[in-house]
């Protein structure tokens, strides 16, 4: 279950920033951002149940300084 989004849509994120807290039967996990860019959208809300490999957010990735953004799934 998604507990708490640490970033909001429109915020810039860095690789490995903590993006969201996810609760399992045994643990609370801090899920890191998989890419540097901007959090373009949240697909799953706090309190939603999710499974592994499920799309929860979209990050517009930056490949380097001044590079155009591309979509990346979190």
mmCIF file of C-alpha atoms in Angstrom:
data_model
loop_
_atom_site.group_PDB
_atom_site.id
_atom_site.type_symbol
_atom_site.label_atom_id
_atom_site.label_comp_id
_atom_site.label_asym_id
_atom_site.label_seq_id
_atom_site.Cartn_x
_atom_site.Cartn_y
_atom_site.Cartn_z
ATOM 1 C CA UNK A 1 0.000 0.000 0.000
ATOM 2 C CA UNK A 2 1.235 3.504 -0.804
ATOM 3 C CA UNK A 3 1.622 5.399 2.457
ATOM 4 C CA UNK A 4 3.088 8.807 1.691
ATOM 5 C CA UNK A 5 4.235 10.587 -1.454
ATOM 6 C CA UNK A 6 7.387 12.565 -0.609
ATOM 7 C CA UNK A 7 7.348 14.507 -3.889
ATOM 8 C CA UNK A 8 4.497 16.317 -5.649
ATOM 9 C CA UNK A 9 3.751 16.674 -9.387
ATOM 10 C CA UNK A 10 5.843 19.427 -10.921
ATOM 11 C CA UNK A 11 8.699 18.995 -8.457
ATOM 12 C CA UNK A 12 12.193 18.320 -9.703
ATOM 13 C CA UNK A 13 13.648 15.018 -8.537
ATOM 14 C CA UNK A 14 17.169 13.647 -8.469
ATOM 15 C CA UNK A 15 18.191 10.039 -9.032
ATOM 16 C CA UNK A 16 17.644 8.074 -5.784
ATOM 17 C CA UNK A 17 15.620 10.785 -3.998
ATOM 18 C CA UNK A 18 12.985 9.115 -1.825
ATOM 19 C CA UNK A 19 9.819 9.327 -3.918
ATOM 20 C CA UNK A 20 7.239 7.404 -1.880
ATOM 21 C CA UNK A 21 6.861 5.191 1.201
ATOM 22 C CA UNK A 22 5.333 1.768 0.497
ATOM 23 C CA UNK A 23 4.050 -0.581 3.208
ATOM 24 C CA UNK A 24 4.207 -4.360 2.813
ATOM 25 C CA UNK A 25 3.053 -7.062 5.242
ATOM 26 C CA UNK A 26 6.406 -6.882 7.032
ATOM 27 C CA UNK A 27 8.141 -3.612 6.152
ATOM 28 C CA UNK A 28 7.788 0.029 5.255
ATOM 29 C CA UNK A 29 10.002 0.686 2.230
ATOM 30 C CA UNK A 30 11.362 3.987 0.967
ATOM 31 C CA UNK A 31 11.090 3.787 -2.828
ATOM 32 C CA UNK A 32 13.780 5.872 -4.587
ATOM 33 C CA UNK A 33 13.355 7.941 -7.724
ATOM 34 C CA UNK A 34 14.637 5.901 -10.706
ATOM 35 C CA UNK A 35 15.729 8.945 -12.750
ATOM 36 C CA UNK A 36 16.559 12.656 -12.577
ATOM 37 C CA UNK A 37 13.899 14.992 -13.948
ATOM 38 C CA UNK A 38 10.453 16.299 -13.029
ATOM 39 C CA UNK A 39 7.635 14.311 -11.440
ATOM 40 C CA UNK A 40 5.091 14.727 -14.240
ATOM 41 C CA UNK A 41 2.232 12.815 -12.670
ATOM 42 C CA UNK A 42 1.110 10.457 -9.930
ATOM 43 C CA UNK A 43 -0.875 7.429 -11.100
ATOM 44 C CA UNK A 44 -1.577 5.770 -7.725
ATOM 45 C CA UNK A 45 -2.726 7.724 -4.662
ATOM 46 C CA UNK A 46 -1.862 7.403 -0.985
ATOM 47 C CA UNK A 47 -3.796 4.467 0.448
ATOM 48 C CA UNK A 48 -3.927 2.593 -2.885
ATOM 49 C CA UNK A 49 -2.762 -1.015 -2.973
ATOM 50 C CA UNK A 50 -0.113 -1.735 -5.595
ATOM 51 C CA UNK A 51 1.804 -4.744 -6.834
ATOM 52 C CA UNK A 52 5.387 -5.009 -8.021
ATOM 53 C CA UNK A 53 6.018 -3.720 -11.549
ATOM 54 C CA UNK A 54 2.836 -1.586 -11.402
ATOM 55 C CA UNK A 55 3.041 1.957 -12.772
ATOM 56 C CA UNK A 56 2.694 4.458 -9.907
ATOM 57 C CA UNK A 57 4.116 7.698 -11.362
ATOM 58 C CA UNK A 58 5.594 9.313 -14.471
ATOM 59 C CA UNK A 59 8.908 11.168 -14.447
ATOM 60 C CA UNK A 60 9.989 13.408 -17.315
ATOM 61 C CA UNK A 61 13.629 12.416 -17.370
ATOM 62 C CA UNK A 62 16.555 14.675 -18.210
ATOM 63 C CA UNK A 63 19.468 12.898 -19.855
ATOM 64 C CA UNK A 64 21.952 15.665 -19.130
ATOM 65 C CA UNK A 65 22.301 19.449 -18.824
ATOM 66 C CA UNK A 66 20.043 21.117 -21.362
ATOM 67 C CA UNK A 67 18.830 17.789 -22.738
ATOM 68 C CA UNK A 68 15.187 17.373 -23.692
ATOM 69 C CA UNK A 69 12.950 15.469 -21.295
ATOM 70 C CA UNK A 70 11.648 11.974 -21.963
ATOM 71 C CA UNK A 71 9.018 9.990 -20.064
ATOM 72 C CA UNK A 72 10.169 7.443 -17.494
ATOM 73 C CA UNK A 73 7.919 5.184 -15.460
ATOM 74 C CA UNK A 74 8.400 4.845 -11.718
#
